[in-house]
Amino acid sequence: MTYPTSRAKTWWLLQALSGLALVLLLGVHFVAQHYVAQGGLRTYAQVVAYVRHPAVAALEAAFLVVVAVHAALGLRAVALDFGLPAARQRGLNAALAVGVVLVVGYGLWLLAQVRGGAG
Amino acid sequence: MSSPSTVQLRVFRYKPGDPAPHYDTFAVPVTPRTTVLEALQAIRRDQDPSLMLRHSCHHASCGTCGLRVDGQEVLACVTPLADRGPVVTVEPLQNAPLLGDLVVDMGPFYAVFTQAGMPLVRSTEATAASRPAAGIERLTRFENCLECGLCVSTCPVAATDPLYLGPAAMAAAWRVVQEPRGQNPARALAWVDQEHGCWRCHLAFECSTVCPNDVQPGQAIAALRQRLALGEPAPPGPAAAATRPALAPTGPARRVGLRAWLDPRGRDVGYWAFVLHRLTGLALVVYLLLHLWVLRLLARGPAAWDEFIALARSPLFLALDGLLLFGVLFHGLNGVRVALVGLGAAARRQRGLFWAVLLLTLLLLAAGVAALVAAVH
Amino acid sequence: MSAYHVVIIGGGATGAALAHDLTLRGVQVTLVERGEVTSGTTGRHHGLLHSGARYAVKDPESARECIQENQILRRIAPGSFELNDGLFVALTDEDLAYYDDFMEGCANTGIPTRTLSRDEALRLEPNLNPDLKLAVQVPDGTMDAMRLPLRFLATAKHNGARVHPFHQVTGLVFQGRTVAGVQVRDHRRGRDFTIAADLVVNAAGPWAEHVARMAGVDVPVVPSPGVLVAVRGRWTNMVINRLHRAGDGDIVVPQRTLSVIGTSSWVVDDPDHLDVPEEHIRLMYEKGAEMIPALARAPMRAAWAAARPLVGSRQAQSGRELSRTFKVFDHAAEGVEGFVTIVGGKATTARIMAEVTADLVVRKLGLDAPCRTREVVLLPHTAYYT
Ligand SMILES: Cc1cc2nc3c(=O)[nH]c(=O)nc-3n(C[C@H](O)[C@H](O)[C@H](O)COP(=O)(O)OP(=O)(O)OC[C@H]3O[C@@H](n4cnc5c(N)ncnc54)[C@H](O)[C@@H]3O)c2cc1C
Ligand code: SF4
Ligand code: FES
């Protein structure tokens, strides 16, 4: 019999790992915007051209997913810090999951719109 | 010894039935050696016999005289009163039910503390016949814990989460893991491995700062997490739940709540790191939503976007950008610190790491702001 | 539980042990303490579970009580003591000359001893003065001054006793010449009320005389303070005593990460006015360093004073000439019924003090209930709070 991995631990590790991933993604994001996209992204055309690059789109999408998850876990941590009772944890988890899905869905839709937009 | 000077002691007063606590000020003569405890005893003896306080050993051994002096948790019996200025404020510990004046009910503290399963029967530190087991002096022996509750009073998580196991009890659990003395370490690990256990800690390290006997509960919690996350999988222990034995309420709970985030008195850097991390985190969530809302303009086509870009070049917007950059940088870099320290790596260097995080944040912020300004002009 | 109700005044080691004893005998007990429990002399003592060896030559009665209680306490309160033993170290030829008397005294009072050569002693305790001549190992030990009495109180509470801290006795209730209860002031709620009792026991330690005066009787208790100095560092694991006639600063007790040097002895009138004379602090450092040289440089953590409740004559000069044994007073002898005083002794002998007092109490109440405190294992101190 193995020791069951506690949810609490999983959440904390996920929070830490998503955080580390964000630090890396953000670093790449900055470098990409400042060195790869010469002069920064200013005009609409520049932005559209930029996100049309498949690697960039993938990066932005990953960024979005990780940010949403990290934010949700952070909000969850704050709620627990304020003594959210065990009985309400499920409800909170569900609400946050819905939030993550909405944010990610909306963001991906936007990305698709912009990529398909006039260039 | 110099002749005694006089200090005004502002003392927290409360008796059951009072609508609210108030402060009474007493003038007390002090010598360089006078402790806060001696001054309070003198007040009770000469000025107000109804003043309630706890004390027993008078030498930082029993742990009963914990108080907040000018907002900082201390043992009154080893805290000199001189050199603190003309007015000194004395209050009871927080996050514990208040019985009256400076006396809190330690019942809830012990109700959790005993769950850690620390052996109350210790065979011995050393008998004359047998020297301590090799290497034992390396361990911070848990008996060092005075059960004073200073750590729980200062902990910003205990301030808001009534189910939190708290630093002292988790330091006790870590003692069981390190030095089981016939107890079951797996049980102790399972007990802290819960939402309101070691994973709730945000590494403010106030507990380690105020601890009068160098128990280092913050580092103990980090070590527990390291063991749980990276160590050998522990054998199954009994299911742990964040429960509190039902104790009849004895007085107002005095859980400080959100105010704990905003009371700077006597706080150390780990605490500031925690508060800043929280505030920047919450702000970034708001920013995330705003950001998506703004990007919606991109989907509307070039005109809307150009309008926005013009707005984005306004000085106010640039200032907000700077603020955002600070938040991102601090949250990200301190997040790395929290992840490292929280898994037991460099837990003893958390202070130095905080300064490194702050320095790096400011350097990158300066570079970022310079780049922003250059880009606009 | 019998219909009899006894009120105990004083929540120190003595009152705590008595509450436990009487509760086990089926008496309803209420203990009142003016401050927090163990806030009198008890919490402040040296933390030494005496083997009795210190008193073996001059005060064999105390010594015998100590060694017997030492053995009983280890049985009924496991975990409240370090099993670290003690050493009596001889440093001078004068100390050596005392050795024979010391060994004879220990043999006569039943205190086990083991004589160690200089080298053996230094192997056990490398921080001892290397000039020592020899050392004698005895079953002293470190005790937790507060948590042992808390265990008596915890057990008493769980068996039905009522414990009221922050309740000060301000007077006694009389029916004729019989004490029928106490007047108390509850400092928490700010109210005065009376508690009726079939018998009242005065266990107020150095304040016992003050309480006895409320009954119009006199007990010859002399508050005799001593200064103790706690320094940082655990310089020895064993309790270190000087092998000589008991004097100042000749015991060092390791407590957790501290070493406590004590003590001195003088006499005062009011146990609420204890100062810590600077020269006593210096004396503790000086005397302590004779046995353990490193103490001279150890940073001080605290210096404090506590008052022994010694039984003796008011003419006492320093208190050292008074016996460390205890005395129970049945004030019926002075014409006051229903009132008993217990004073003197040591924290180490609190249980036997309680036993003798409770024997008298149940006899006076007309009960036939034997003492059970030699066998009953005490609850942990944490049970006092939960
Ligand atoms: C310096 C020093 C070192 C010592 N070292 C040791 C040692 O190492 N080992 C050892 O075994 N013994 C030692 N002793 C002896 C031991 O401390 C005492 O014998 C013992 O603690 C006495 O306990 P007690 O309960 O009789 O008195 P106390 O502990 O003084 O209890 C009396 C209580 O009565 C209360 N009281 C007083 N008036 C009232 C009132 N009106 N109403 C209600 N409550 C009241 C007081 O607040 C106090 O708490 C030492 C003593 C001293 C002074
Ligand atoms: S860990 Fe330190 S601060 Fe907390 S109760 Fe123990 S001694 Fe006090
Ligand atoms: S009175 Fe014991 S720690 Fe201060």
JSON list of N, CA, C and O in Angstrom, two decimals, chain B residues 141-165:
[
{"chain": "B", "resi": 141, "resn": "ARG", "atom": "N", "xyz": [16.48, 20.16, 19.93]},
{"chain": "B", "resi": 141, "resn": "ARG", "atom": "CA", "xyz": [15.56, 19.31, 20.68]},
{"chain": "B", "resi": 141, "resn": "ARG", "atom": "C", "xyz": [14.24, 20.00, 20.87]},
{"chain": "B", "resi": 141, "resn": "ARG", "atom": "O", "xyz": [14.19, 21.17, 21.22]},
{"chain": "B", "resi": 142, "resn": "PHE", "atom": "N", "xyz": [13.17, 19.28, 20.66]},
{"chain": "B", "resi": 142, "resn": "PHE", "atom": "CA", "xyz": [11.90, 19.94, 20.73]},
{"chain": "B", "resi": 142, "resn": "PHE", "atom": "C", "xyz": [11.57, 20.44, 22.12]},
{"chain": "B", "resi": 142, "resn": "PHE", "atom": "O", "xyz": [10.85, 21.40, 22.31]},
{"chain": "B", "resi": 143, "resn": "GLU", "atom": "N", "xyz": [12.14, 19.80, 23.11]},
{"chain": "B", "resi": 143, "resn": "GLU", "atom": "CA", "xyz": [11.89, 20.27, 24.46]},
{"chain": "B", "resi": 143, "resn": "GLU", "atom": "C", "xyz": [12.25, 21.74, 24.60]},
{"chain": "B", "resi": 143, "resn": "GLU", "atom": "O", "xyz": [11.89, 22.39, 25.55]},
{"chain": "B", "resi": 144, "resn": "ASN", "atom": "N", "xyz": [13.00, 22.25, 23.61]},
{"chain": "B", "resi": 144, "resn": "ASN", "atom": "CA", "xyz": [13.29, 23.67, 23.64]},
{"chain": "B", "resi": 144, "resn": "ASN", "atom": "C", "xyz": [12.02, 24.49, 23.57]},
{"chain": "B", "resi": 144, "resn": "ASN", "atom": "O", "xyz": [12.01, 25.64, 23.98]},
{"chain": "B", "resi": 145, "resn": "CYS", "atom": "N", "xyz": [10.97, 23.93, 23.01]},
{"chain": "B", "resi": 145, "resn": "CYS", "atom": "CA", "xyz": [9.72, 24.68, 22.91]},
{"chain": "B", "resi": 145, "resn": "CYS", "atom": "C", "xyz": [9.14, 24.88, 24.31]},
{"chain": "B", "resi": 145, "resn": "CYS", "atom": "O", "xyz": [8.94, 23.94, 25.06]},
{"chain": "B", "resi": 146, "resn": "LEU", "atom": "N", "xyz": [8.85, 26.15, 24.63]},
{"chain": "B", "resi": 146, "resn": "LEU", "atom": "CA", "xyz": [8.33, 26.49, 25.95]},
{"chain": "B", "resi": 146, "resn": "LEU", "atom": "C", "xyz": [6.81, 26.47, 25.97]},
{"chain": "B", "resi": 146, "resn": "LEU", "atom": "O", "xyz": [6.21, 26.76, 26.99]},
{"chain": "B", "resi": 147, "resn": "GLU", "atom": "N", "xyz": [6.19, 26.20, 24.82]},
{"chain": "B", "resi": 147, "resn": "GLU", "atom": "CA", "xyz": [4.74, 26.22, 24.71]},
{"chain": "B", "resi": 147, "resn": "GLU", "atom": "C", "xyz": [4.19, 27.60, 25.10]},
{"chain": "B", "resi": 147, "resn": "GLU", "atom": "O", "xyz": [3.18, 27.71, 25.78]},
{"chain": "B", "resi": 148, "resn": "CYS", "atom": "N", "xyz": [4.91, 28.62, 24.67]},
{"chain": "B", "resi": 148, "resn": "CYS", "atom": "CA", "xyz": [4.54, 29.98, 25.08]},
{"chain": "B", "resi": 148, "resn": "CYS", "atom": "C", "xyz": [3.48, 30.58, 24.17]},
{"chain": "B", "resi": 148, "resn": "CYS", "atom": "O", "xyz": [2.80, 31.52, 24.55]},
{"chain": "B", "resi": 149, "resn": "GLY", "atom": "N", "xyz": [3.38, 30.06, 22.94]},
{"chain": "B", "resi": 149, "resn": "GLY", "atom": "CA", "xyz": [2.36, 30.58, 22.03]},
{"chain": "B", "resi": 149, "resn": "GLY", "atom": "C", "xyz": [2.72, 31.89, 21.34]},
{"chain": "B", "resi": 149, "resn": "GLY", "atom": "O", "xyz": [1.90, 32.45, 20.63]},
{"chain": "B", "resi": 150, "resn": "LEU", "atom": "N", "xyz": [3.94, 32.40, 21.52]},
{"chain": "B", "resi": 150, "resn": "LEU", "atom": "CA", "xyz": [4.31, 33.64, 20.84]},
{"chain": "B", "resi": 150, "resn": "LEU", "atom": "C", "xyz": [4.18, 33.48, 19.33]},
{"chain": "B", "resi": 150, "resn": "LEU", "atom": "O", "xyz": [3.73, 34.38, 18.63]},
{"chain": "B", "resi": 151, "resn": "CYS", "atom": "N", "xyz": [4.59, 32.29, 18.84]},
{"chain": "B", "resi": 151, "resn": "CYS", "atom": "CA", "xyz": [4.59, 32.07, 17.41]},
{"chain": "B", "resi": 151, "resn": "CYS", "atom": "C", "xyz": [3.18, 32.10, 16.83]},
{"chain": "B", "resi": 151, "resn": "CYS", "atom": "O", "xyz": [2.96, 32.61, 15.74]},
{"chain": "B", "resi": 152, "resn": "VAL", "atom": "N", "xyz": [2.23, 31.57, 17.57]},
{"chain": "B", "resi": 152, "resn": "VAL", "atom": "CA", "xyz": [0.85, 31.56, 17.08]},
{"chain": "B", "resi": 152, "resn": "VAL", "atom": "C", "xyz": [0.28, 32.97, 17.09]},
{"chain": "B", "resi": 152, "resn": "VAL", "atom": "O", "xyz": [-0.48, 33.36, 16.21]},
{"chain": "B", "resi": 153, "resn": "SER", "atom": "N", "xyz": [0.70, 33.75, 18.08]},
{"chain": "B", "resi": 153, "resn": "SER", "atom": "CA", "xyz": [0.21, 35.13, 18.17]},
{"chain": "B", "resi": 153, "resn": "SER", "atom": "C", "xyz": [0.70, 35.97, 17.01]},
{"chain": "B", "resi": 153, "resn": "SER", "atom": "O", "xyz": [-0.01, 36.84, 16.52]},
{"chain": "B", "resi": 154, "resn": "THR", "atom": "N", "xyz": [1.89, 35.71, 16.52]},
{"chain": "B", "resi": 154, "resn": "THR", "atom": "CA", "xyz": [2.47, 36.57, 15.50]},
{"chain": "B", "resi": 154, "resn": "THR", "atom": "C", "xyz": [2.20, 36.07, 14.09]},
{"chain": "B", "resi": 154, "resn": "THR", "atom": "O", "xyz": [2.42, 36.79, 13.12]},
{"chain": "B", "resi": 155, "resn": "CYS", "atom": "N", "xyz": [1.71, 34.84, 13.96]},
{"chain": "B", "resi": 155, "resn": "CYS", "atom": "CA", "xyz": [1.57, 34.22, 12.63]},
{"chain": "B", "resi": 155, "resn": "CYS", "atom": "C", "xyz": [0.43, 34.84, 11.84]},
{"chain": "B", "resi": 155, "resn": "CYS", "atom": "O", "xyz": [-0.71, 34.85, 12.28]},
{"chain": "B", "resi": 156, "resn": "PRO", "atom": "N", "xyz": [0.72, 35.37, 10.62]},
{"chain": "B", "resi": 156, "resn": "PRO", "atom": "CA", "xyz": [-0.35, 35.98, 9.84]},
{"chain": "B", "resi": 156, "resn": "PRO", "atom": "C", "xyz": [-1.37, 34.98, 9.31]},
{"chain": "B", "resi": 156, "resn": "PRO", "atom": "O", "xyz": [-2.48, 35.37, 8.97]},
{"chain": "B", "resi": 157, "resn": "VAL", "atom": "N", "xyz": [-1.01, 33.71, 9.24]},
{"chain": "B", "resi": 157, "resn": "VAL", "atom": "CA", "xyz": [-2.01, 32.72, 8.79]},
{"chain": "B", "resi": 157, "resn": "VAL", "atom": "C", "xyz": [-2.92, 32.36, 9.97]},
{"chain": "B", "resi": 157, "resn": "VAL", "atom": "O", "xyz": [-4.14, 32.30, 9.83]},
{"chain": "B", "resi": 158, "resn": "ALA", "atom": "N", "xyz": [-2.33, 32.16, 11.14]},
{"chain": "B", "resi": 158, "resn": "ALA", "atom": "CA", "xyz": [-3.15, 31.90, 12.33]},
{"chain": "B", "resi": 158, "resn": "ALA", "atom": "C", "xyz": [-4.11, 33.06, 12.58]},
{"chain": "B", "resi": 158, "resn": "ALA", "atom": "O", "xyz": [-5.18, 32.89, 13.14]},
{"chain": "B", "resi": 159, "resn": "ALA", "atom": "N", "xyz": [-3.72, 34.25, 12.11]},
{"chain": "B", "resi": 159, "resn": "ALA", "atom": "CA", "xyz": [-4.56, 35.43, 12.32]},
{"chain": "B", "resi": 159, "resn": "ALA", "atom": "C", "xyz": [-5.86, 35.33, 11.54]},
{"chain": "B", "resi": 159, "resn": "ALA", "atom": "O", "xyz": [-6.86, 35.91, 11.94]},
{"chain": "B", "resi": 160, "resn": "THR", "atom": "N", "xyz": [-5.83, 34.61, 10.41]},
{"chain": "B", "resi": 160, "resn": "THR", "atom": "CA", "xyz": [-7.04, 34.59, 9.58]},
{"chain": "B", "resi": 160, "resn": "THR", "atom": "C", "xyz": [-7.67, 33.20, 9.50]},
{"chain": "B", "resi": 160, "resn": "THR", "atom": "O", "xyz": [-8.85, 33.08, 9.22]},
{"chain": "B", "resi": 161, "resn": "ASP", "atom": "N", "xyz": [-6.89, 32.15, 9.73]},
{"chain": "B", "resi": 161, "resn": "ASP", "atom": "CA", "xyz": [-7.43, 30.79, 9.54]},
{"chain": "B", "resi": 161, "resn": "ASP", "atom": "C", "xyz": [-7.57, 30.08, 10.89]},
{"chain": "B", "resi": 161, "resn": "ASP", "atom": "O", "xyz": [-6.60, 29.61, 11.46]},
{"chain": "B", "resi": 162, "resn": "PRO", "atom": "N", "xyz": [-8.81, 29.98, 11.39]},
{"chain": "B", "resi": 162, "resn": "PRO", "atom": "CA", "xyz": [-9.00, 29.36, 12.70]},
{"chain": "B", "resi": 162, "resn": "PRO", "atom": "C", "xyz": [-8.68, 27.87, 12.71]},
{"chain": "B", "resi": 162, "resn": "PRO", "atom": "O", "xyz": [-8.53, 27.28, 13.78]},
{"chain": "B", "resi": 163, "resn": "LEU", "atom": "N", "xyz": [-8.58, 27.26, 11.54]},
{"chain": "B", "resi": 163, "resn": "LEU", "atom": "CA", "xyz": [-8.29, 25.82, 11.50]},
{"chain": "B", "resi": 163, "resn": "LEU", "atom": "C", "xyz": [-6.80, 25.52, 11.38]},
{"chain": "B", "resi": 163, "resn": "LEU", "atom": "O", "xyz": [-6.38, 24.36, 11.46]},
{"chain": "B", "resi": 164, "resn": "TYR", "atom": "N", "xyz": [-6.00, 26.55, 11.18]},
{"chain": "B", "resi": 164, "resn": "TYR", "atom": "CA", "xyz": [-4.57, 26.36, 10.96]},
{"chain": "B", "resi": 164, "resn": "TYR", "atom": "C", "xyz": [-3.92, 25.67, 12.16]},
{"chain": "B", "resi": 164, "resn": "TYR", "atom": "O", "xyz": [-4.15, 26.05, 13.30]},
{"chain": "B", "resi": 165, "resn": "LEU", "atom": "N", "xyz": [-3.09, 24.66, 11.87]},
{"chain": "B", "resi": 165, "resn": "LEU", "atom": "CA", "xyz": [-2.45, 23.93, 12.97]},
{"chain": "B", "resi": 165, "resn": "LEU", "atom": "C", "xyz": [-1.45, 24.80, 13.73]},
{"chain": "B", "resi": 165, "resn": "LEU", "atom": "O", "xyz": [-1.25, 24.62, 14.92]}
]
